[in-house]
XYZ file of C-alpha atoms in Angstrom:
311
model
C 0.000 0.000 0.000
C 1.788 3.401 -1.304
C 1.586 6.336 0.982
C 1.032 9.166 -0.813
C 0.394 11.447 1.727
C 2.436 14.386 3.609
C -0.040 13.568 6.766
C 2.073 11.562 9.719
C -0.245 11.423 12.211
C -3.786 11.931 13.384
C -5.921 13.417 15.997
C -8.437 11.353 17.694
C -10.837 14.589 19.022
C -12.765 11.728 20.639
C -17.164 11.216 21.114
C -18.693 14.388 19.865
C -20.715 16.490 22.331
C -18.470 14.746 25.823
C -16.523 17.122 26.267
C -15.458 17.598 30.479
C -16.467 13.909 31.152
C -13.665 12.398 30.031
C -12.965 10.687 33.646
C -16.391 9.346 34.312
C -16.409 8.025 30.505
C -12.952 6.282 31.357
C -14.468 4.901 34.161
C -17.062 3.523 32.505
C -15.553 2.175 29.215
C -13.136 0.462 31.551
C -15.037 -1.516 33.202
C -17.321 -2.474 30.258
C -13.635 -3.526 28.638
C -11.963 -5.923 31.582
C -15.721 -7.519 31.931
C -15.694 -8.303 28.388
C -12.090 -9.545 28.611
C -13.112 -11.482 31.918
C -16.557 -12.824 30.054
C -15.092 -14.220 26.873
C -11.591 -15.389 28.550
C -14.064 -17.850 30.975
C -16.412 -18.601 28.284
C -12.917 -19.871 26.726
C -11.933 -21.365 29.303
C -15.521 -23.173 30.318
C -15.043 -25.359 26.521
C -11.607 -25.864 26.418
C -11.818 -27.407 30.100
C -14.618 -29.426 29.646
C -14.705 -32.740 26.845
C -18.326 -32.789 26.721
C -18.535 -29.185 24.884
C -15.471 -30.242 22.637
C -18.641 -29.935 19.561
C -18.498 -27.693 16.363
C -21.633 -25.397 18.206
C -18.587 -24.493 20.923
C -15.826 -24.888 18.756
C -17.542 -22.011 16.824
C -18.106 -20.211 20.011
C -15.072 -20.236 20.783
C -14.185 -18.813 17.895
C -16.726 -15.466 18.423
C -14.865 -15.488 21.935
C -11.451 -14.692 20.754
C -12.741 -12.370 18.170
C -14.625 -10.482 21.259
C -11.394 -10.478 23.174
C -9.455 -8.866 20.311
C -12.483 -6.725 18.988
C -12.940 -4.169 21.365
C -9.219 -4.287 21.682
C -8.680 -2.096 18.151
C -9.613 0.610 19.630
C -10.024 0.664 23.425
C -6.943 0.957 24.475
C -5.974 3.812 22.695
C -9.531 5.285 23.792
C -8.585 4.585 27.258
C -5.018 6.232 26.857
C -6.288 9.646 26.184
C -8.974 9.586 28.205
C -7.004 9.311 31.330
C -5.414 12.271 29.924
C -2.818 11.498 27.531
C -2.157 12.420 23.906
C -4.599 12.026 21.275
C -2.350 11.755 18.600
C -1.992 8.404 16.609
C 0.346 7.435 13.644
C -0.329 7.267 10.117
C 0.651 3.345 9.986
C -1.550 3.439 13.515
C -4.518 4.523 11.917
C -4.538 2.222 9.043
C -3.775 -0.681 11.376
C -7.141 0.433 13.916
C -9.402 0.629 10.419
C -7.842 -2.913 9.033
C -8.339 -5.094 12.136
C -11.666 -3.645 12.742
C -13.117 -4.784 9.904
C -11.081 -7.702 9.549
C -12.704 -8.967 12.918
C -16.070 -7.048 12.376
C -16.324 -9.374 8.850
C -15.049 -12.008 10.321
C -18.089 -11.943 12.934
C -20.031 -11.543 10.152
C -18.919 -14.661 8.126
C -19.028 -16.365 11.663
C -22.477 -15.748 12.412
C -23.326 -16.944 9.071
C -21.398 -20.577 10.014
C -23.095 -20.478 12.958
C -26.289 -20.386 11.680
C -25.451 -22.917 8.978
C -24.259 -25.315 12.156
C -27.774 -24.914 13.721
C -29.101 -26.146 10.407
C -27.461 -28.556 10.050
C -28.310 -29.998 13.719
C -31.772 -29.525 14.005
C -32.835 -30.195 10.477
C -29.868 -33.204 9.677
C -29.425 -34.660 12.941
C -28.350 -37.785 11.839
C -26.008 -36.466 9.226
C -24.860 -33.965 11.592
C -21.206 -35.350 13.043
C -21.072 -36.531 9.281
C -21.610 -33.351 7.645
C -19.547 -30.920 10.609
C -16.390 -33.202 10.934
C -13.331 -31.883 12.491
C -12.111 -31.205 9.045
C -15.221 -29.179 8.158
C -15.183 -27.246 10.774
C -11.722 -26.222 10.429
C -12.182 -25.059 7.112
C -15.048 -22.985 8.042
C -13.303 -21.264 11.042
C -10.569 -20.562 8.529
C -12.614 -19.289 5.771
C -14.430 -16.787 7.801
C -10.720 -15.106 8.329
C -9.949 -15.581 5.180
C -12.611 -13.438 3.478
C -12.573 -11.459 6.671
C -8.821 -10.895 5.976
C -9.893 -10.283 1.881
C -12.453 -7.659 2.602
C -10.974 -5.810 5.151
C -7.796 -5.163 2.831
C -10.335 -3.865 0.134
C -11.647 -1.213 2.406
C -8.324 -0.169 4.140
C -6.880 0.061 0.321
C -10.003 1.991 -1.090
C -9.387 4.371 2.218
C -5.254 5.083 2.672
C -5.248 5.057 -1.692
C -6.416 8.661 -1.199
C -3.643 11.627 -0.220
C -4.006 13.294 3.231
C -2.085 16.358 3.139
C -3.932 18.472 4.425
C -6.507 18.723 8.023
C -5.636 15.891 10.419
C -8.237 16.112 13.365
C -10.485 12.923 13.446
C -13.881 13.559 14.428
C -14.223 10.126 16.006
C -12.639 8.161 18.946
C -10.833 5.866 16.480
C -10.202 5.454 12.423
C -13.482 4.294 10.101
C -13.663 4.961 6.787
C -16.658 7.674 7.218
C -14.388 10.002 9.010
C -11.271 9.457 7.134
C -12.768 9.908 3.926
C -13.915 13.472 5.442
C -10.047 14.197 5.769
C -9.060 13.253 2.389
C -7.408 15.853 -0.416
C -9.927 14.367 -3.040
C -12.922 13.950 -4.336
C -14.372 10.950 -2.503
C -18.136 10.623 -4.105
C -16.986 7.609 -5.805
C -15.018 5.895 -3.602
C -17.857 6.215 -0.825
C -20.147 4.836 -3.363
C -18.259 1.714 -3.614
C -16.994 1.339 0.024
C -21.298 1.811 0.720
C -21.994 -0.959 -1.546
C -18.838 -3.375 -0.309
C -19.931 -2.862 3.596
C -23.881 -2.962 3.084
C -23.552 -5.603 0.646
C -21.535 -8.521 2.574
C -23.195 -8.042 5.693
C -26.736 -8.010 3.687
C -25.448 -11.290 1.957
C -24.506 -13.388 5.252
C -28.078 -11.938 7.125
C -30.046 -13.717 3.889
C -27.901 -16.909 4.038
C -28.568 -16.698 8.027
C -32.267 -15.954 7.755
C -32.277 -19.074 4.741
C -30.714 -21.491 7.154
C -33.313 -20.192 10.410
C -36.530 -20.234 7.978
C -35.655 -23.746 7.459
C -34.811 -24.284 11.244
C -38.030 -22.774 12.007
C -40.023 -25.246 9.935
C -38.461 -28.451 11.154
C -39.152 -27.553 14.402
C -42.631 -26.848 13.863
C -42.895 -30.808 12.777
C -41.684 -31.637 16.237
C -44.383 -33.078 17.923
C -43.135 -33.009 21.323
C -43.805 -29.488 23.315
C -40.325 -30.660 25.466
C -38.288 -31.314 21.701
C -39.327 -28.142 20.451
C -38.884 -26.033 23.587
C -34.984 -27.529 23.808
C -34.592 -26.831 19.495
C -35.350 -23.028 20.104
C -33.706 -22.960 23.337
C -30.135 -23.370 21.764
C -30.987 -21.395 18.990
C -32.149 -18.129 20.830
C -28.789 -17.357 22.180
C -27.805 -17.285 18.402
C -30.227 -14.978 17.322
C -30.153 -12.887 20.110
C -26.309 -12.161 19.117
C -27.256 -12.174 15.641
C -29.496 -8.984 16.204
C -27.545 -7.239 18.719
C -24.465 -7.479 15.930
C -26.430 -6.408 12.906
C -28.138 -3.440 14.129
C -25.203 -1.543 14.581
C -24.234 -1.814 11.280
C -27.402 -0.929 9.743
C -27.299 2.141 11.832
C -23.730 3.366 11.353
C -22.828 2.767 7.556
C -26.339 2.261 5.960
C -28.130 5.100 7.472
C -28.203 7.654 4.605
C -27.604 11.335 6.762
C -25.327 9.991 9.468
C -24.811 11.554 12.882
C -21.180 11.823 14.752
C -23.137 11.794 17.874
C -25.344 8.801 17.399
C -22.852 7.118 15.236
C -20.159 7.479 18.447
C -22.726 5.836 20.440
C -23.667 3.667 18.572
C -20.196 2.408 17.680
C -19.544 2.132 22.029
C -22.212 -0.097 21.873
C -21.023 -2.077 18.920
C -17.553 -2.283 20.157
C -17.710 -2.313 24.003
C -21.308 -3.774 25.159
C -22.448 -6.588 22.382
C -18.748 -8.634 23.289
C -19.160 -8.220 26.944
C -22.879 -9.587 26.810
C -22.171 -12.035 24.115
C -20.907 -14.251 26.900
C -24.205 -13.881 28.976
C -26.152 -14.551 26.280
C -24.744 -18.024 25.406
C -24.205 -18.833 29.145
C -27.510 -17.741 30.864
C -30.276 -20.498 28.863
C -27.217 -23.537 28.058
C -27.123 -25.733 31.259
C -23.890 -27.236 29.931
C -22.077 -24.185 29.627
C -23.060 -22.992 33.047
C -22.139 -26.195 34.745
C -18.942 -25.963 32.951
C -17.901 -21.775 34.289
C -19.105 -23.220 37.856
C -15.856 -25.795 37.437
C -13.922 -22.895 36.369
C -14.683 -20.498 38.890
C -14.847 -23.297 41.597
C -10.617 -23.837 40.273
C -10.004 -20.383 40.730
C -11.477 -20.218 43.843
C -13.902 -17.364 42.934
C -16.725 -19.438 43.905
C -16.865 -22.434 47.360
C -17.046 -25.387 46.597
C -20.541 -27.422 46.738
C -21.157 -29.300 49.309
């Protein structure tokens, strides 16, 4: 990727409209980031520990795990750093790194969810295909494929973005680098290129939500045919974390890079939400209704002595 530009570093002016609250904001952020480290980290640790969730539904989780680990991590940190006071400024080659791994692990979620889905499918409507059809090999390939064409379409954006010359304003009217606010800063005409980056985010997302609402229209209808009230109330059970997730992930996105007038200020807030909240309550969500994975995080806790032991 050529630079081009005479710009070495940018200014992160942080969430419009917060200005003076910048300790009660760190406060805050901070805790919502070491509970979503804490969450996903014992969510980890619940499957690997335990033989009886070694299945491709966990395997997949744990997958969404580490991406929620390193997720909110892209931009956090730095957050954090100059909201306990210390410079705003961040690097040319910083900037471009914060906008590549975001959407590489934002798509990669996306792809994910879309597996995901297609593994609940699979179960409910080809249970006794199902260890056939998810082998150990498949589900490797999967997990790799979503970084794959995470990895494919997050180097499309971050080229279509850092292509352009900055040489001239360098305040970012954001808390981190996205391609909305860069392309503001950009000594060119941008009409096109926002065209296309519109149509490449809107349009992957959009495809993986149709492939996801395919595979749960078709989930939906098998368990209709179940004739037991106790069969069907376990099928939707374990599929109701899922969509939960699914919702909480995709709304966000609509709202942020769909939306046709954005707002900084509901686009910030949005984007906490996004990046902070839905990977700390991701592990809640698939913990709270799943017996299995609950009786696995007591065993966890009970080994680190964060909860007595049962008599």
């Amino acid at each position: 990727m050529r630079n081009a530009s005479v710009v070495t570093e940018f200014i992160l002016l942080g969430i419009p409209h917060t200005e003076d609250l910048e300790t009660m904001l760190f406060v805050l952020f901070l805790s919502f980031y070491i509970f979503t480290l804490m969450g996903n980290l014992l969510i980890l640790l619940a499957i690997v520990s335990s033989a009886r969730l070694h299945t491709p539904m966990y395997f997949f989780l744990c997958k969404l795990s580490v991406c929620d680990i390193f997720f909110p991590s892209v931009s956090s940190p730095k957050m954090l750093f100059y909201l306990s006071g210390n410079s705003r400024a961040i690097s040319y080659a910083g900037c471009v790194s914060q906008l590549f791994f975001y959407h590489f692990l934002g798509c990669t979620e996306c792809f994910l969810y879309t597996v995901m889905a297609y593994d609940r499918f699979v179960a409910i409507c080809y249970p006794l295909r199902y260890t056939i059809i998810m082998s150990h090999r498949a589900c490797a390939i999967l997990a790799m494929g979503t970084s794959f064409f995470g990895c494919i379409q997050a180097t499309f954006l971050t080229t279509l973005t850092f292509q352009l010359p900055y040489c001239g304003p360098n305040e970012v009217d954001y808390f981190f680098c996205d391609i909305p606010v860069m392309l503001k800063l950009a000594c060119a005409d941008t009409s096109a290129l926002e065209m296309v980056g519109f149509i490449s985010v809107g349009l992957m997302p959009l495809s993986c939500f149709l492939l996801i609402l395919t595979s749960y229209s078709r989930i939906i209808c098998s368990i209709l045919q179940i004739r037991s009230a106790a069969g069907r109330k376990h099928a939707f059970s374990t599929c109701s974390a899922h969509l939960t997730a699914i919702l909480l992930f995709y709304m966000p996105v609509v709202l942020i890079y769909l939306r046709p007038t954005p707002s900084p200020w509901m686009d910030a807030t949005v984007q906490i939400l996004n990046n902070l909240v839905t990977p700390m309550l991701n592990p809640l969500i698939y913990s709270l209704r799943n017996k299995e994975v609950k009786s696995s995080l007591r065993k966890v806790l009970y080994q680190l002595d964060f909860l007595p032991e049962q008599r």
